[in-house]
Short mmCIF file of C-alpha atoms in Angstrom, two decimals:
data_model
loop_
_atom_site.label_atom_id
_atom_site.label_comp_id
_atom_site.label_asym_id
_atom_site.label_seq_id
_atom_site.Cartn_x
_atom_site.Cartn_y
_atom_site.Cartn_z
CA MET J 1 11.49 -30.22 8.33
CA GLU J 2 7.74 -29.59 8.30
CA TYR J 3 7.91 -26.62 5.93
CA SER J 4 11.20 -27.26 4.13
CA GLY J 5 9.54 -28.10 0.83
CA TYR J 6 8.20 -24.57 0.57
CA SER J 7 11.74 -23.32 -0.17
CA GLN J 8 11.94 -24.91 -3.59
CA VAL J 9 12.38 -21.96 -5.96
CA ASN J 10 9.22 -20.84 -7.73
CA PRO J 11 9.62 -20.83 -11.55
CA GLN J 12 8.18 -17.31 -11.69
CA TRP J 13 11.03 -16.07 -9.49
CA THR J 14 13.65 -17.98 -11.53
CA LYS J 15 12.43 -16.35 -14.73
CA PHE J 16 12.30 -12.90 -13.10
CA VAL J 17 15.83 -12.87 -11.64
CA ALA J 18 17.26 -14.21 -14.90
CA SER J 19 16.57 -10.76 -16.37
CA HIS J 20 17.63 -8.82 -13.26
CA SER J 21 21.15 -9.94 -12.36
CA GLU J 22 21.55 -6.99 -9.95
CA LEU J 23 19.39 -8.94 -7.47
CA GLY J 24 22.10 -11.55 -7.09
CA ASP J 25 24.46 -11.67 -4.07
CA LEU J 26 22.97 -8.63 -2.31
CA ASP J 27 25.02 -9.36 0.80
CA ARG J 28 27.87 -7.65 -1.01
CA VAL J 29 26.26 -4.27 -0.25
CA GLY J 30 24.78 -2.52 2.78
CA ILE J 31 21.12 -1.92 3.63
CA VAL J 32 20.86 1.50 1.96
CA GLU J 33 22.44 0.25 -1.25
CA ARG J 34 20.11 -2.78 -1.27
CA ARG J 35 17.12 -0.45 -1.12
CA ARG J 36 18.52 1.60 -4.00
CA ILE J 37 18.90 -1.55 -6.11
CA PHE J 38 15.33 -2.62 -5.36
CA GLY J 39 14.14 0.82 -6.43
CA GLU J 40 16.05 0.63 -9.70
CA VAL J 41 14.53 -2.76 -10.52
CA GLU J 42 11.02 -1.58 -9.66
CA ALA J 43 11.48 1.50 -11.84
CA LYS J 44 11.90 -0.75 -14.89
CA ILE J 45 8.52 -2.40 -14.28
CA PRO J 46 5.13 -0.72 -14.83
CA PRO J 47 3.87 0.34 -11.37
CA ARG J 48 0.77 -0.96 -9.68
CA LYS J 49 -2.12 1.27 -10.74
CA ILE J 50 -5.08 2.32 -8.64
CA PRO J 51 -7.97 0.11 -9.83
CA GLU J 52 -10.67 2.07 -11.65
CA ASP J 53 -13.37 1.18 -9.13
CA VAL J 54 -11.14 2.42 -6.30
CA ALA J 55 -10.25 5.63 -8.11
CA ASN J 56 -13.96 6.33 -8.67
CA SER J 57 -15.04 5.45 -5.13
CA SER J 58 -16.24 8.03 -2.62
CA ILE J 59 -13.41 7.63 -0.11
CA THR J 60 -12.49 10.61 2.03
CA VAL J 61 -8.71 10.76 2.52
CA ASP J 62 -7.34 12.99 5.27
CA THR J 63 -3.72 13.45 6.39
CA PHE J 64 -3.19 14.74 9.93
CA SER J 65 -1.17 13.97 13.07
CA ILE J 66 -1.66 12.18 16.38
CA THR J 67 0.29 13.21 19.46
CA ALA J 68 2.55 10.43 20.74
CA ARG J 69 3.29 9.76 24.41
CA ASP J 70 6.46 11.87 24.21
CA GLY J 71 4.80 14.78 22.40
CA TYR J 72 5.95 13.84 18.90
CA GLU J 73 3.37 14.45 16.17
CA ILE J 74 2.86 11.14 14.34
CA PRO J 75 1.78 11.64 10.71
CA VAL J 76 -1.23 9.51 9.84
CA ARG J 77 -3.65 9.25 6.93
CA SER J 78 -7.24 8.08 7.19
CA TYR J 79 -9.32 6.50 4.44
CA VAL J 80 -13.05 6.60 5.14
CA PRO J 81 -15.68 5.14 2.76
CA GLY J 82 -18.50 7.47 1.81
CA SER J 83 -21.32 4.94 2.00
CA GLY J 84 -22.63 2.47 4.54
CA SER J 85 -23.31 2.65 8.24
CA ALA J 86 -20.60 3.81 10.65
CA GLU J 87 -21.94 1.47 13.35
CA ASN J 88 -21.16 -1.53 11.15
CA ARG J 89 -17.87 -0.33 9.69
CA PRO J 90 -14.66 -1.94 11.04
CA VAL J 91 -11.32 -0.18 11.54
CA LEU J 92 -7.90 -1.32 10.28
CA ILE J 93 -4.61 0.09 11.60
CA TYR J 94 -2.14 -0.18 8.69
CA LEU J 95 1.59 -0.43 9.54
CA HIS J 96 3.86 -0.22 6.50
CA ALA J 97 6.94 -2.30 5.69
CA GLY J 98 10.54 -1.09 5.52
CA GLY J 99 12.74 -3.00 7.94
CA PHE J 100 12.23 -0.41 10.73
CA LEU J 101 14.38 1.93 8.59
CA PHE J 102 12.35 2.93 5.53
CA GLY J 103 8.80 3.68 4.41
CA ASP J 104 6.19 6.36 4.99
CA LEU J 105 2.51 7.12 4.39
CA GLU J 106 2.99 6.77 0.64
CA SER J 107 4.34 3.22 1.00
CA GLY J 108 0.92 1.73 1.63
CA ASP J 109 -1.33 4.41 0.17
CA LEU J 110 -2.65 2.34 -2.74
CA ASN J 111 -3.25 -0.67 -0.49
CA CYS J 112 -5.12 1.47 2.04
CA ARG J 113 -7.33 3.07 -0.62
CA THR J 114 -8.18 -0.33 -2.07
CA LEU J 115 -8.95 -1.90 1.30
CA ALA J 116 -11.20 0.99 2.29
CA ALA J 117 -13.08 1.05 -1.02
CA ARG J 118 -13.59 -2.65 -1.60
CA LEU J 119 -14.12 -3.84 1.96
CA ASN J 120 -15.99 -0.77 3.29
CA ILE J 121 -13.63 -0.40 6.23
CA SER J 122 -11.97 2.71 7.64
CA VAL J 123 -8.17 2.51 7.46
CA LEU J 124 -5.62 4.45 9.49
CA ASN J 125 -2.20 4.49 7.81
CA VAL J 126 0.53 5.23 10.39
CA GLY J 127 3.78 7.05 9.53
CA TYR J 128 5.73 5.80 12.53
CA ARG J 129 9.26 7.00 13.30
CA LEU J 130 12.20 5.24 11.70
CA ALA J 131 15.72 4.22 12.72
CA PRO J 132 18.53 5.17 12.85
CA LYS J 133 17.33 8.66 13.78
CA TRP J 134 14.59 7.17 15.94
CA PRO J 135 15.78 3.74 17.15
CA PHE J 136 13.81 1.13 19.09
CA PRO J 137 11.19 1.51 20.51
CA HIS J 138 10.03 4.81 18.93
CA GLY J 139 8.37 3.27 15.88
CA LEU J 140 6.61 0.66 18.00
CA ASN J 141 5.41 3.25 20.51
CA ASP J 142 4.05 5.42 17.71
CA SER J 143 2.17 2.45 16.27
CA TYR J 144 0.65 1.53 19.62
CA ASP J 145 -0.28 5.15 20.38
CA ALA J 146 -2.03 5.41 17.02
CA THR J 147 -3.90 2.18 17.75
CA ALA J 148 -5.02 3.45 21.15
CA TRP J 149 -6.07 6.75 19.55
CA ALA J 150 -8.22 4.87 17.05
CA ALA J 151 -9.89 2.89 19.82
CA ALA J 152 -10.96 6.15 21.46
CA ASN J 153 -11.68 8.25 18.36
CA ALA J 154 -12.89 5.92 15.61
CA LYS J 155 -16.50 7.05 15.79
CA THR J 156 -15.80 10.77 15.54
CA ARG J 157 -12.66 10.81 13.36
CA LEU J 158 -12.89 7.62 11.27
CA ASP J 159 -16.69 7.24 10.92
CA ALA J 160 -16.36 3.65 12.11
CA SER J 161 -16.84 1.44 15.13
CA PRO J 162 -14.08 -0.78 16.57
CA THR J 163 -16.81 -2.93 18.13
CA ALA J 164 -17.77 -3.93 14.57
CA GLY J 165 -14.17 -5.03 13.98
CA PHE J 166 -10.83 -3.72 15.17
CA LEU J 167 -7.92 -4.97 13.08
CA VAL J 168 -4.23 -4.23 13.37
CA GLY J 169 -1.83 -5.36 10.67
CA GLY J 170 1.16 -4.73 8.52
CA ILE J 171 3.98 -6.07 6.40
CA SER J 172 7.42 -7.24 7.65
CA SER J 173 8.49 -4.68 10.30
CA GLY J 174 4.88 -3.45 10.35
CA ALA J 175 3.74 -7.01 11.01
CA ASN J 176 6.23 -7.16 13.89
CA PHE J 177 4.63 -4.07 15.41
CA ALA J 178 1.16 -5.59 14.94
CA GLY J 179 2.23 -8.73 16.79
CA VAL J 180 3.75 -6.80 19.67
CA ILE J 181 0.69 -4.54 19.87
CA ALA J 182 -1.58 -7.58 20.21
CA TYR J 183 0.14 -8.41 23.51
CA GLN J 184 0.43 -4.82 24.68
CA ALA J 185 -3.24 -4.08 24.02
CA ARG J 186 -4.26 -7.25 25.86
CA ASP J 187 -2.10 -6.43 28.87
CA ALA J 188 -3.27 -2.80 28.95
CA GLY J 189 -6.93 -3.79 28.67
CA LEU J 190 -7.39 -1.67 25.54
CA SER J 191 -11.09 -1.04 24.96
CA PRO J 192 -12.59 -1.87 22.58
CA PRO J 193 -10.20 -4.81 22.19
CA ILE J 194 -8.40 -5.74 18.99
CA THR J 195 -10.46 -8.41 17.22
CA GLY J 196 -8.26 -9.35 14.28
CA LEU J 197 -4.69 -9.35 12.96
CA TRP J 198 -3.15 -9.14 9.52
CA ILE J 199 0.38 -10.53 9.73
CA SER J 200 2.41 -10.41 6.50
CA ILE J 201 5.98 -11.83 6.36
CA PRO J 202 6.56 -10.95 10.04
CA VAL J 203 9.60 -10.68 12.24
CA CYS J 204 8.41 -12.63 15.31
CA ILE J 205 11.73 -13.14 17.12
CA LEU J 206 15.29 -12.04 16.43
CA PRO J 207 17.72 -14.87 15.65
CA GLN J 208 19.94 -13.85 18.58
CA ALA J 209 17.04 -14.78 20.89
CA TYR J 210 16.19 -18.19 19.41
CA HIS J 211 18.02 -19.90 22.27
CA LEU J 212 15.56 -18.41 24.77
CA LEU J 213 12.64 -20.36 23.30
CA PRO J 214 11.65 -23.77 24.69
CA PRO J 215 13.49 -26.54 22.80
CA GLU J 216 10.31 -27.87 21.18
CA GLN J 217 9.69 -24.42 19.66
CA ARG J 218 13.29 -23.64 18.80
CA GLU J 219 13.56 -26.89 16.84
CA GLN J 220 10.80 -25.71 14.50
CA LEU J 221 12.75 -22.65 13.32
CA LEU J 222 14.71 -24.04 10.40
CA SER J 223 14.02 -21.43 7.73
CA LEU J 224 16.65 -18.94 8.97
CA GLU J 225 19.40 -21.33 7.87
CA GLN J 226 17.50 -22.96 5.04
CA ASN J 227 16.75 -19.59 3.44
CA ALA J 228 19.83 -17.76 4.71
CA GLU J 229 20.62 -16.47 1.21
CA ASN J 230 17.07 -15.60 0.18
CA PRO J 231 17.60 -12.86 -2.43
CA LEU J 232 15.51 -10.10 -0.80
CA LEU J 233 16.16 -10.71 2.90
CA THR J 234 19.21 -12.71 3.92
CA LYS J 235 20.37 -13.88 7.32
CA LYS J 236 23.12 -11.27 7.16
CA SER J 237 20.85 -8.39 6.20
CA LEU J 238 18.45 -9.31 8.99
CA ALA J 239 21.31 -8.94 11.48
CA ASP J 240 22.37 -5.65 9.85
CA ILE J 241 18.86 -4.26 10.21
CA GLN J 242 18.65 -5.27 13.87
CA ALA J 243 21.97 -3.56 14.61
CA ILE J 244 20.70 -0.27 13.14
CA TYR J 245 17.27 -0.54 14.77
CA GLY J 246 18.97 -1.04 18.14
CA SER J 247 16.54 -3.45 19.76
CA PRO J 248 17.69 -5.89 22.47
CA PRO J 249 17.04 -9.35 20.97
CA GLU J 250 15.54 -10.69 24.22
CA ASP J 251 12.99 -7.87 24.53
CA PRO J 252 9.45 -9.14 23.83
CA ARG J 253 8.72 -5.74 22.26
CA ILE J 254 10.57 -7.08 19.22
CA SER J 255 10.84 -10.84 19.88
CA PHE J 256 7.19 -11.28 20.80
CA LEU J 257 7.38 -15.08 20.61
CA LEU J 258 9.17 -14.81 23.97
CA ASN J 259 5.94 -13.78 25.71
CA LYS J 260 5.12 -16.48 28.26
CA ASP J 261 1.36 -16.05 27.92
CA HIS J 262 -0.30 -16.40 24.50
CA ASN J 263 -3.86 -16.43 25.85
CA ASN J 264 -6.61 -13.90 25.18
CA LEU J 265 -5.19 -12.61 21.93
CA PRO J 266 -7.35 -11.65 18.92
CA LYS J 267 -9.66 -14.38 17.68
CA ARG J 268 -8.93 -13.94 13.99
CA ALA J 269 -5.62 -13.75 12.15
CA TYR J 270 -4.64 -13.65 8.51
CA PHE J 271 -1.06 -14.60 7.61
CA GLN J 272 0.95 -14.07 4.44
CA ILE J 273 4.04 -16.28 4.41
CA CYS J 274 6.75 -16.67 1.78
CA GLY J 275 8.29 -20.12 1.36
CA ARG J 276 11.86 -18.85 0.78
CA ASP J 277 11.76 -16.30 3.59
CA PRO J 278 14.22 -16.71 6.51
CA LEU J 279 11.27 -15.63 8.70
CA ARG J 280 8.90 -18.30 7.37
CA ASP J 281 8.94 -20.69 10.33
CA GLU J 282 8.51 -17.92 12.91
CA ALA J 283 5.16 -17.06 11.35
CA PHE J 284 4.02 -20.69 11.31
CA LEU J 285 5.06 -21.10 14.95
CA TRP J 286 3.08 -18.05 16.04
CA GLN J 287 0.06 -19.22 14.07
CA LYS J 288 0.16 -22.49 16.04
CA LEU J 289 0.52 -20.69 19.37
CA LEU J 290 -2.41 -18.40 18.62
CA GLU J 291 -4.63 -21.32 17.68
CA LYS J 292 -3.61 -23.40 20.69
CA HIS J 293 -3.73 -20.77 23.43
CA SER J 294 -6.21 -18.17 22.18
CA GLY J 295 -8.47 -20.27 19.97
CA THR J 296 -7.61 -17.94 17.09
CA ARG J 297 -9.16 -18.81 13.76
CA SER J 298 -6.43 -18.22 11.21
CA ARG J 299 -5.98 -18.25 7.48
CA VAL J 300 -2.71 -18.43 5.52
CA HIS J 301 -1.76 -17.40 2.02
CA LEU J 302 1.49 -19.29 1.39
CA TYR J 303 3.71 -18.28 -1.51
CA THR J 304 5.78 -21.40 -2.13
CA GLY J 305 9.29 -20.79 -3.41
CA MET J 306 8.99 -17.01 -3.22
CA PRO J 307 11.34 -14.73 -1.23
CA HIS J 308 10.45 -12.14 1.41
CA GLY J 309 8.26 -9.39 -0.10
CA PHE J 310 8.54 -10.58 -3.72
CA TRP J 311 5.28 -8.81 -4.63
CA ARG J 312 6.98 -5.44 -4.97
CA PHE J 313 8.09 -6.65 -8.43
CA LEU J 314 4.94 -6.65 -10.55
CA GLU J 315 6.52 -8.45 -13.48
CA MET J 316 5.40 -11.75 -11.91
CA LYS J 317 1.84 -13.06 -12.03
CA ALA J 318 1.95 -13.90 -8.32
CA SER J 319 2.83 -10.29 -7.55
CA GLN J 320 -0.06 -9.02 -9.64
CA GLU J 321 -2.43 -11.26 -7.65
CA TRP J 322 -1.08 -10.26 -4.23
CA LEU J 323 -3.49 -7.39 -3.59
CA ASP J 324 -6.47 -9.63 -4.35
CA ASP J 325 -5.07 -12.14 -1.85
CA LEU J 326 -4.82 -9.39 0.76
CA LEU J 327 -8.43 -8.33 0.24
CA ASP J 328 -9.60 -11.93 0.42
CA GLY J 329 -7.60 -12.64 3.58
CA ILE J 330 -8.65 -9.56 5.53
CA SER J 331 -12.30 -10.11 4.67
CA MET J 332 -12.25 -13.63 6.18
#
C-alpha cells in the first residue's frame, strides 16, 4: 500500500474529463478507436507550440536512416546545437511513445528540439518499427541498433561525445525499450557505456509475468488492480496491446524486471510516474532495484492522481508544465 494514496484523482483531471465525456469507459472500444478518440480530444485544444527561444536557436536538424541488423533502414532524426564544444556535449537517444503500435519521428519532434536547444545536447530521435506489421522484437532491435550506432558515430555525425554523457530514454513503450537497452548494452559491453536513463511512465514487466517475480517484489505491484480502469491506459487495454505486439510475457526483452542481475547499470536515472497509472508500481520497483544494486542516483517527478500520459491534453496546468519538468529532470 506504499503508493496507494497517489491514485486519488487530481482535481485538474476531474475538471478536464467533465468537459470531455468521450474519455469515459474507453474499454468499450479497441486500441485503434481509442487512439482516434484521443486525437479528437487533442484537436479541440490549442497544440503545444515551439517556444520562441527554441524556434530561434541554431539547431541543425537532419533526417536520415541507420541500417538495422537485418538490413532495414531505420528512419532517424538528429538535433545538433550550433554552439558549444562537441567534446563536452552529451547525447540523448529519444524513443517515442505509442504502445509499440503508434508514433513516428514527428511524435517527439518538439520535445527533441527543445531538449537540444535548452540543454545543449545532441538528440537522436528514432523511428523504430511498429506492430502489428513489425511485431516484437523489431522495434526493440531498431532502438538498440540506433543506440549502438550513436556510440560509434556521435563525434562525426552528432557533433557530440558519449563520454560527456550518454543517455537513453523514452515515454511508455519507448521507456520500456530504454530499460531493456540498459541491460543489453551492459551485457554487450557497449562502449562508451550508457551513463543515464530517462524513464517516463514505463512498461517494466507484463502482468502475465508478475508471478515470476520474487514474492517480496510481486507484493509491491498493486497499481495494476488499483488503477485497472485508469482512463487512458486500463488493465484491459494493456493486455490488448501486448497481444498485438506479440511479445512473450516472460521474455526479459519486454519484462526487464525479470533480469536476475541489476548490477552495473547506468548511474543516473530520471523517472516520470503517474499516480493513477496501472504501471506506477513497476516504475517505483525498478527505481529501488537500480539504487540498491547499481548505486544509481535517481530523481522522480510524480504526478499524483493523474493517469498514464495525461500531458498530451494541454488544457491542464500540469500538462503545460510537463516539458519544463522533463528539461529539469534530464539536466539533473
